[in-house]
Amino acid sequence: MTALDVASIRKEFPILSREIDGQPLVYLDSANTSQKPRAVIDAMVRCMEYSYAPINRSAYRLAAEATDAFEGARSAVRRFVNAPKAHELVFTKNATEALNLVAFSWGRANLGRGDVVVLTHMEHHANIVPWHMLAAERGIELRWVPLTPDGQLDLTDLPRLLDGAKAFSFTAMSNVLGTITPVRELCAAAHQAGAIAIVDGCQYVPHNVTDVQAWDADFLAFSSHKLCGPSGIGVLWGRESLLDAMPPFLGGGNMIADVRLDGFTTAELPAKFEAGTPPIVEAIGLGAAIEFLEGIGMTEIRRHEMQVADYALRTLTERFGDDITIHGPTNVEVRGATFSFAFRGIHPHDLSQVLDQRNVCVRAGHHCAKPLMRVLGASATARASFYLYNDESEVDVLADALDSATDIFGF
Amino acid sequence: MPGLDDLYREIILDHYRSPRNRGELPPPATHAVGHNPLCGDEIEVYLDVRDGVVHDIKVGGQGCSISQSSASMMSQAVKGKTVDEVRALVHRFKSMMSIEELDDADASVEVKLGDLEALQGVVKFPVRIKCAVLSWNTLTEALSQATP
Ligand SMILES: Cc1ncc(COP(=O)(O)O)c(C=O)c1O
């Protein structure tokens, strides 16, 4: 008995009724980007057909309506991650921009030569490259939390790594291994060492109940497109005291209080960090996505994905034994339903090509986590990731499709 | 949808299973590394060019069946050819992959693709063209080092 009525949920996603070559779509790439429910599509269309107008700049009623809808989306995001205040939520282009904002605004204001930022071996490039850029610019030192053999963070040396650090930036869930990290514990360890805690929630937030206050985090970054919302918008939540003290990131319209020939002063939060015309329609879509997910319940979604994860682990190991290597933890309490795997020595590209013959969509590649791939000793993996609209039957289709790959590459 | 038979021809799988000219060459052979940033595949090409002729070539790195077989067939095809012949072959191969165009002058030059013709099916799978072309771009890089 599954926690969700997946058949009805699937009906909410128009694309999932699409067939290619007369076969249904088996979309197992939601860790990459998720599909969109009718509610999100309709909200965005309604906005453009009925109430589209600029935000924050005009007195007419249409603009006031659009501004209300836009700020309504911000309130929905606040509720979704249990942030104390709506103005602590900054809309960005995506999680990548949110993490860059922290690195370059907070980082430039607070980090100098020799200062330490701690990252982990399982970070996405979005939480590595901005720090490398900052290191090149001002000589900060990066330290890395290593992994245990089963793909969890190895916290044995954490106090030593955090000693003297100013920031600890880590993912709440790995996009490659599916590992869910002990965020609350990591935040506490950071604070104990006098560092701030920056959480990359890009993979975690779409699949779990998120509570930044329970975590006692300082920043949280995530993207709309992975949680059933549109692409083109992401979120940075930050503690008000930190955001207030930070310089702006991008300059332009909307982020200023005053501009003179000799300088400018910045607007209040969150406008200070939202230079230029924001993604208006996308924000409305994100708000609708959050309402859609809340309607189903994040607790139920997580429980469903644990069941699917458990079924996938059992099925794939029972059917393929040593022929399949699934990276990451086997305990579904500490992992989501995202599986990177190696199969019978078949290159992931070839594997995904063969799976595509059955409309099974999986990602093949390094998943924007090359340091982690080096730790795994692979240049690429195949990755199947499940969401609320996937169920056990799709695990079986995946397994059957994997078998057919052996017909071509069985040597 | 084009069938997998178009892509995974027997000769491609044969080169994938038993790649030709694997290995390294010591300096003064030139050496270039090519990456496919999308998938992490990596190809290394070692080239021994003397008196305008490719005397030897070795290939290293790892990747999918298409990138590996393309590299293997390429190594066979260029060995012993003059630099000009190799350049013409690169151009002919890339035009088969639909990323370069042949003009009339090109078309009048006789260039034999041989086994490489088997990779023609890759064009029907546009995402894989990058895999097929990786070793050829790396070869071009190694070639330009050898003939500055
Ligand atoms: C863990 C993690 N962090 C950050 C990102 C970057 O997200 P985006 O590309 O939406 O900015 C991703 C996306 O793959 C991710 O999985």
XYZ file of C-alpha atoms and ligand atoms in Angstrom:
575
model
C 0.000 0.000 0.000
C 1.602 3.197 -1.141
C 1.227 6.515 0.648
C 0.107 8.313 -2.489
C -2.554 7.794 -5.135
C -0.035 7.922 -7.932
C -2.573 7.195 -10.661
C -4.539 10.357 -9.827
C -1.385 12.386 -9.365
C -0.172 11.339 -12.805
C -3.399 12.660 -14.323
C -2.460 16.105 -13.044
C 0.662 16.103 -15.227
C -0.330 16.508 -18.883
C 3.052 15.381 -20.201
C 2.785 12.027 -18.447
C -0.051 10.986 -20.746
C 2.214 11.486 -23.736
C 3.233 8.380 -25.618
C 6.225 8.054 -27.893
C 6.083 5.254 -30.448
C 2.926 4.066 -28.720
C 4.664 3.530 -25.378
C 4.165 5.581 -22.231
C 6.826 7.908 -20.950
C 8.823 6.568 -18.000
C 10.296 9.794 -16.732
C 13.069 8.989 -14.260
C 15.000 12.251 -14.455
C 13.308 14.473 -11.885
C 16.568 15.062 -10.022
C 17.540 16.891 -13.172
C 14.265 18.727 -13.621
C 10.697 17.834 -12.731
C 7.527 17.752 -14.795
C 4.784 20.352 -14.350
C 1.238 19.799 -13.094
C -1.800 21.369 -14.724
C -2.175 23.720 -11.724
C 1.191 25.337 -12.451
C 0.619 25.555 -16.184
C -2.838 27.077 -15.642
C -1.629 29.602 -13.066
C 1.040 30.850 -15.446
C -1.316 31.005 -18.408
C -3.960 32.774 -16.315
C -1.399 35.326 -15.227
C -0.369 36.074 -18.797
C -3.926 36.075 -20.126
C -5.605 37.987 -17.346
C -3.437 39.800 -14.842
C 0.059 40.287 -16.229
C 1.599 43.667 -15.345
C 4.800 45.064 -13.865
C 5.612 44.575 -10.216
C 6.148 47.329 -7.652
C 6.272 50.251 -10.025
C 2.840 51.416 -11.034
C -0.288 52.755 -9.433
C -2.886 51.167 -11.687
C -5.016 48.314 -10.432
C -3.666 45.711 -12.806
C -0.151 46.338 -11.503
C -1.327 46.171 -7.905
C -2.981 42.839 -8.660
C 0.163 41.454 -10.262
C 2.249 42.680 -7.341
C -0.093 40.951 -4.900
C 0.155 37.693 -6.822
C 3.936 37.976 -6.955
C 4.234 38.675 -3.237
C 1.712 35.908 -2.603
C 4.202 33.522 -4.166
C 6.889 34.803 -1.815
C 4.597 34.122 1.135
C 3.968 30.608 -0.148
C 7.722 30.003 -0.285
C 8.123 31.378 3.238
C 5.515 28.947 4.526
C 7.000 26.055 2.553
C 10.430 26.315 4.197
C 9.138 27.790 7.475
C 11.212 30.949 7.200
C 10.520 33.561 9.878
C 9.883 36.448 7.484
C 8.773 36.747 3.868
C 11.313 39.465 3.094
C 14.116 37.019 3.909
C 13.256 35.194 0.673
C 15.024 36.451 -2.413
C 13.962 35.346 -5.872
C 16.899 34.463 -8.095
C 17.252 32.790 -11.470
C 17.943 29.368 -9.930
C 19.812 27.699 -7.076
C 23.091 28.357 -8.843
C 22.511 32.090 -8.755
C 21.395 31.877 -5.125
C 24.663 30.164 -4.149
C 26.673 32.659 -6.192
C 24.854 35.455 -4.406
C 25.982 34.096 -1.035
C 29.561 33.489 -2.185
C 30.005 36.874 -3.773
C 27.935 39.128 -1.540
C 28.392 37.536 1.882
C 31.764 36.077 0.876
C 33.321 39.294 -0.392
C 32.121 41.174 2.675
C 33.292 38.568 5.167
C 36.179 36.550 3.749
C 39.796 37.493 3.212
C 43.128 35.784 2.617
C 43.477 32.563 4.564
C 39.832 32.418 5.681
C 38.367 28.942 5.516
C 35.209 27.698 3.800
C 34.301 24.041 4.308
C 32.543 22.084 1.559
C 31.929 18.363 1.026
C 32.957 15.840 -1.595
C 29.354 15.392 -2.688
C 28.643 18.972 -3.748
C 27.169 19.989 -7.066
C 29.402 22.290 -9.129
C 27.021 25.129 -8.170
C 28.317 24.846 -4.613
C 31.955 24.433 -5.612
C 32.821 26.726 -8.496
C 31.694 30.018 -6.878
C 33.976 29.199 -3.935
C 36.854 28.342 -6.285
C 36.271 31.701 -7.961
C 36.359 33.430 -4.595
C 39.498 31.512 -3.686
C 41.190 32.758 -6.860
C 40.025 36.285 -6.142
C 40.981 36.584 -2.502
C 42.952 33.571 -1.413
C 40.437 31.809 0.816
C 41.145 28.205 1.762
C 38.699 25.406 0.900
C 38.441 22.292 3.042
C 36.471 19.211 2.173
C 34.414 16.807 4.236
C 35.086 13.314 2.807
C 32.617 10.451 2.364
C 32.148 7.074 3.981
C 32.277 4.005 1.698
C 28.461 3.942 1.544
C 28.287 7.550 0.359
C 27.407 9.455 3.499
C 29.390 12.346 4.919
C 32.278 11.105 7.040
C 31.984 13.394 10.044
C 34.876 11.908 12.020
C 37.114 14.877 11.365
C 34.421 17.533 11.140
C 35.478 19.517 14.236
C 39.030 19.734 12.938
C 37.877 20.742 9.439
C 35.576 23.393 10.873
C 38.186 24.730 13.246
C 38.629 28.403 12.392
C 36.196 28.183 9.441
C 33.907 31.084 8.562
C 31.390 29.135 6.489
C 30.228 25.558 5.974
C 28.333 25.099 2.730
C 26.821 21.681 2.073
C 24.042 19.908 0.288
C 21.045 18.560 2.185
C 20.702 15.798 -0.400
C 23.174 14.600 -3.003
C 22.010 14.801 -6.609
C 24.195 11.789 -7.448
C 24.061 9.481 -4.427
C 20.637 10.436 -3.108
C 22.217 10.753 0.339
C 20.317 12.946 2.782
C 22.739 14.690 5.110
C 22.127 15.442 8.821
C 21.451 19.120 8.220
C 20.528 20.099 11.769
C 23.657 18.447 13.153
C 25.826 20.069 10.479
C 24.371 23.517 11.194
C 25.051 23.044 14.905
C 28.623 21.969 14.213
C 29.164 25.008 12.004
C 27.823 27.368 14.635
C 29.868 25.723 17.346
C 32.954 26.561 15.304
C 31.764 30.123 14.690
C 30.946 29.469 11.017
C 27.707 30.159 9.182
C 25.772 27.246 7.660
C 24.772 27.454 3.999
C 22.430 24.700 2.853
C 22.067 23.682 -0.787
C 18.473 22.472 -0.720
C 18.104 21.985 -4.446
C 17.483 18.222 -4.168
C 16.104 18.098 -0.648
C 13.405 20.757 -0.696
C 11.310 19.185 -3.520
C 11.035 15.863 -1.669
C 10.888 16.603 2.062
C 9.418 18.824 4.728
C 11.821 21.760 5.019
C 12.111 23.854 8.156
C 14.990 26.328 8.176
C 14.243 27.277 11.788
C 14.356 23.701 13.035
C 17.635 23.306 11.162
C 18.926 26.603 12.538
C 20.453 27.244 9.101
C 21.731 30.615 7.895
C 21.135 30.332 4.151
C 19.125 27.953 1.971
C 19.234 27.807 -1.836
C 16.900 25.893 -4.151
C 15.355 25.919 -7.621
C 11.713 25.997 -8.649
C 12.110 23.697 -11.636
C 12.907 20.666 -9.504
C 9.749 21.021 -7.400
C 7.142 21.002 -10.170
C 7.490 24.741 -10.779
C 8.777 26.494 -13.889
C 12.431 26.975 -14.787
C 13.826 30.507 -14.614
C 13.307 31.111 -10.909
C 15.114 30.026 -7.775
C 15.127 31.009 -4.144
C 17.650 32.177 -1.625
C 16.494 32.298 1.958
C 18.823 34.043 4.356
C 18.698 35.089 7.974
C 17.559 38.707 8.092
C 20.562 39.917 10.104
C 22.961 38.417 7.554
C 21.089 39.683 4.488
C 20.818 43.144 6.017
C 24.554 43.380 6.537
C 25.439 42.142 3.026
C 26.224 44.378 0.059
C 24.044 43.992 -3.052
C 25.007 41.366 -5.616
C 23.665 42.673 -8.930
C 23.039 46.376 -9.476
C 20.234 48.011 -11.433
C 16.566 48.860 -11.185
C 14.430 47.779 -8.233
C 17.374 47.221 -5.866
C 17.961 50.890 -5.035
C 16.518 53.433 -2.616
C 18.222 56.334 -4.376
C 20.685 56.858 -7.204
C 22.714 60.037 -7.577
C 25.590 61.028 -9.812
C 27.979 60.182 -6.994
C 26.512 56.896 -5.855
C 23.462 54.937 -4.724
C 21.761 53.584 -1.642
C 20.109 50.187 -1.581
C 16.473 49.262 -1.173
C 15.150 47.247 1.752
C 15.015 43.464 1.680
C 14.222 41.594 -0.457
C 14.372 44.198 -3.271
C 18.023 44.892 -2.435
C 18.901 41.522 -3.971
C 16.366 41.535 -6.797
C 17.883 43.811 -9.405
C 15.922 44.266 -12.610
C 12.531 42.964 -13.662
C 11.954 39.736 -11.775
C 10.630 36.476 -13.223
C 7.002 37.478 -12.640
C 5.125 34.670 -14.349
C 7.637 32.147 -13.007
C 7.085 33.341 -9.435
C 3.350 32.799 -9.863
C 4.080 29.334 -11.222
C 6.365 28.581 -8.287
C 3.652 29.665 -5.854
C 1.195 27.332 -7.603
C 3.713 24.471 -7.487
C 4.133 24.910 -3.749
C 0.368 24.909 -3.214
C 0.134 21.788 -5.341
C 2.795 19.986 -3.307
C 1.307 21.174 -0.007
C -2.061 19.842 -1.156
C -0.522 16.386 -1.439
C 1.672 16.808 1.616
C 5.450 16.755 1.803
C 5.362 14.125 4.540
C 3.319 11.844 2.271
C 5.604 12.536 -0.687
C 8.655 11.627 1.357
C 6.987 8.452 2.644
C 6.011 7.451 -0.903
C 9.523 8.023 -2.181
C 10.966 5.940 0.635
C 8.734 3.076 -0.453
C 9.737 3.445 -4.075
C 13.397 3.721 -3.069
C 13.123 0.583 -0.998
C 11.425 -1.282 -3.838
C 14.022 -0.071 -6.334
C 16.947 -1.132 -4.157
C 15.445 -4.569 -3.570
C 14.347 -5.159 -7.161
C 17.553 -4.052 -8.809
C 19.788 -6.013 -6.444
C 17.590 -9.120 -6.575
C 17.452 -9.078 -10.350
C 21.001 -8.111 -11.127
C 23.100 -8.976 -8.088
C 26.735 -8.111 -8.648
C 26.019 -6.893 -12.184
C 24.723 -3.642 -10.790
C 26.510 -1.229 -8.472
C 24.182 1.270 -6.885
C 26.094 4.171 -5.376
C 25.072 5.719 -2.081
C 23.402 4.458 1.098
C 21.151 1.389 1.135
C 19.168 2.646 4.139
C 16.180 4.603 2.820
C 16.051 6.642 6.047
C 19.145 8.505 4.872
C 18.564 8.558 1.129
C 16.039 9.785 -1.379
C 14.829 7.975 -4.482
C 17.751 9.045 -6.666
C 20.025 6.232 -7.823
C 23.292 6.477 -9.658
C 24.491 3.134 -10.845
C 26.953 1.204 -12.932
C 25.565 -1.754 -14.878
C 27.510 -4.640 -16.390
C 30.317 -2.347 -17.507
C 28.061 -0.698 -20.077
C 28.886 2.955 -20.507
C 26.104 5.194 -19.112
C 25.638 6.907 -22.476
C 25.041 3.615 -24.182
C 22.804 2.505 -21.348
C 20.615 5.598 -21.508
C 20.452 5.262 -25.288
C 19.123 1.730 -24.995
C 16.703 2.691 -22.209
C 15.397 5.493 -24.406
C 14.186 2.833 -26.840
C 11.569 2.090 -24.178
C 10.996 5.762 -23.333
C 12.825 5.301 -20.059
C 14.402 8.702 -19.424
C 17.511 8.552 -17.244
C 20.434 10.903 -17.015
C 23.901 9.755 -18.054
C 26.980 11.748 -17.234
C 28.876 13.346 -14.384
C 25.812 15.131 -12.971
C 27.748 18.351 -12.420
C 29.645 16.715 -9.577
C 33.043 15.863 -11.034
C 34.913 15.837 -7.705
C 32.408 13.252 -6.472
C 32.768 11.208 -9.663
C 36.503 11.052 -9.010
C 35.807 9.773 -5.498
C 33.538 7.113 -7.000
C 36.238 6.272 -9.530
C 33.837 6.721 -12.459
C 33.850 9.253 -15.256
C 30.105 8.977 -15.565
C 27.135 7.127 -14.112
C 23.576 6.489 -15.158
C 21.039 8.005 -12.794
C 17.397 7.138 -12.296
C 15.465 9.504 -10.037
C 11.891 9.139 -8.876
C 9.322 11.695 -7.772
C 5.761 11.796 -6.540
C 4.417 10.805 -9.976
C 6.580 7.671 -10.252
C 5.750 4.319 -8.771
C 7.021 0.781 -8.374
C 5.821 -0.331 -11.796
C 8.335 2.052 -13.347
C 11.106 0.386 -11.383
C 10.098 -2.835 -13.133
C 10.132 -1.162 -16.540
C 13.603 0.176 -15.771
C 14.801 -3.287 -14.790
C 13.354 -4.868 -17.953
C 14.941 -2.164 -20.074
C 18.301 -2.743 -18.388
C 18.047 -6.395 -19.345
C 17.607 -5.437 -22.985
C 20.854 -3.436 -22.846
C 22.666 -6.678 -22.234
C 21.414 -7.986 -25.568
C 23.530 -5.391 -27.368
C 26.423 -4.946 -24.975
C 26.589 -8.380 -23.418
C 30.264 -9.001 -23.864
C 12.449 6.721 -33.989
C 15.554 5.401 -35.700
C 16.399 1.922 -34.463
C 19.400 1.074 -32.372
C 20.669 -1.096 -35.235
C 21.459 2.141 -37.066
C 23.652 3.227 -34.205
C 25.268 0.113 -32.839
C 26.530 -1.509 -36.021
C 28.560 -4.665 -35.558
C 31.769 -3.027 -36.704
C 31.302 -0.257 -34.129
C 30.850 -2.775 -31.346
C 33.892 -4.644 -32.608
C 36.092 -1.556 -32.353
C 34.574 -0.812 -28.944
C 35.347 -4.312 -27.702
C 38.847 -4.412 -29.163
C 40.071 -0.869 -29.661
C 43.017 -0.517 -32.069
C 46.160 1.519 -31.418
C 45.592 1.923 -27.696
C 48.494 3.318 -25.720
C 50.921 6.186 -25.540
C 53.866 7.528 -27.518
C 56.883 9.170 -25.884
C 57.908 12.714 -26.827
C 58.656 14.188 -29.299
C 55.269 12.760 -30.305
C 52.622 15.383 -29.640
C 49.848 14.768 -27.166
C 46.383 16.284 -26.845
C 43.517 15.622 -24.448
C 39.882 16.203 -25.337
C 36.959 16.313 -22.925
C 33.273 16.025 -23.491
C 32.159 18.414 -20.747
C 28.633 17.014 -20.849
C 29.458 13.457 -19.930
C 33.019 13.515 -18.636
C 34.376 11.355 -21.447
C 38.044 11.866 -22.167
C 40.185 11.034 -25.191
C 43.942 11.298 -25.489
C 45.718 11.307 -28.823
C 49.466 10.799 -29.296
C 50.775 11.660 -32.717
C 54.150 10.971 -34.277
C 54.424 13.261 -37.293
C 57.633 13.438 -39.306
C 58.208 14.919 -42.767
C 54.532 15.707 -43.138
C 53.453 12.107 -42.524
C 51.620 10.575 -39.544
C 53.981 7.719 -38.750
C 52.194 6.548 -35.660
C 49.169 7.308 -33.526
C 48.055 6.031 -30.144
C 44.798 6.629 -28.355
C 43.979 6.693 -24.638
C 41.101 7.702 -22.397
C 37.674 6.280 -21.805
C 34.143 6.804 -22.952
C 31.062 5.327 -24.520
C 30.948 2.876 -27.424
C 30.557 5.667 -29.947
C 33.453 7.817 -28.777
C 35.742 4.820 -28.292
C 34.964 3.132 -31.595
C 35.243 6.419 -33.449
C 38.689 6.960 -31.930
C 39.751 3.438 -32.781
C 38.637 3.628 -36.415
C 40.166 7.064 -36.714
C 43.527 5.794 -35.520
C 43.498 3.115 -38.213
C 42.424 5.533 -40.888
C 45.084 8.188 -40.309
C 48.135 6.018 -39.784
C 50.584 6.452 -42.634
C 48.676 9.327 -44.222
C 50.121 12.738 -44.959
C 49.049 15.652 -42.813
C 47.056 17.073 -45.707
C 45.285 13.772 -46.238
C 44.469 13.598 -42.552
C 43.046 17.112 -42.580
C 40.875 16.209 -45.573
C 39.705 13.087 -43.752
C 38.793 15.084 -40.639
C 36.793 17.438 -42.793
C 35.076 14.553 -44.588
C 34.222 12.842 -41.316
C 32.826 16.002 -39.770
C 30.698 16.617 -42.791
C 29.355 13.087 -42.517
C 28.473 14.083 -38.932
C 26.684 17.117 -40.420
C 28.768 19.647 -38.512
C 30.837 20.808 -41.500
C 29.818 21.282 -45.103
C 31.487 19.934 -48.198
C 31.874 22.339 -51.083
C 32.390 21.258 -54.692
C 36.169 21.412 -54.404
C 36.074 19.125 -51.351
C 33.720 16.743 -53.032
C 36.013 16.323 -56.025
C 38.872 15.108 -53.809
C 38.714 11.404 -53.240
C 38.672 10.607 -49.518
C 37.864 7.085 -48.396
C 36.090 6.755 -45.070
C 36.179 2.967 -45.102
C 35.017 1.477 -41.787
C 34.181 4.953 -40.595
C 31.100 4.874 -42.804
C 29.579 2.710 -40.100
C 29.298 5.778 -37.911
C 26.913 7.408 -40.362
C 23.945 6.291 -38.242
C 25.095 8.540 -35.409
C 23.676 11.541 -37.275
C 20.201 10.222 -36.514
C 20.991 10.523 -32.797
C 22.085 14.166 -32.568
C 23.079 13.965 -28.882
C 25.687 11.376 -29.788
C 27.407 13.396 -32.529
C 29.599 15.001 -29.856
C 30.731 11.526 -28.787
C 31.697 10.573 -32.323
C 33.558 13.812 -32.989
C 35.496 14.061 -29.703
C 38.519 12.084 -30.889
C 38.612 13.980 -34.180
C 38.773 17.331 -32.420
C 41.530 15.941 -30.231
C 43.367 14.704 -33.304
C 43.132 18.167 -34.854
C 44.617 19.640 -31.692
C 47.503 17.158 -31.693
C 48.032 17.784 -35.386
C 48.294 21.532 -34.982
C 50.899 21.028 -32.254
C 52.876 18.808 -34.624
C 52.696 21.235 -37.528
C 52.902 24.692 -35.978
C 22.400 19.638 -5.341
C 22.227 20.657 -6.422
N 22.645 21.912 -6.228
C 22.506 22.869 -7.155
C 21.950 22.595 -8.374
C 21.852 23.688 -9.381
O 20.526 23.935 -9.703
P 20.174 24.893 -10.908
O 20.840 24.312 -12.111
O 18.696 24.861 -10.978
O 20.719 26.236 -10.570
C 21.490 21.307 -8.639
C 20.907 20.980 -9.957
O 21.171 19.978 -10.551
C 21.643 20.313 -7.638
O 21.228 19.074 -7.856
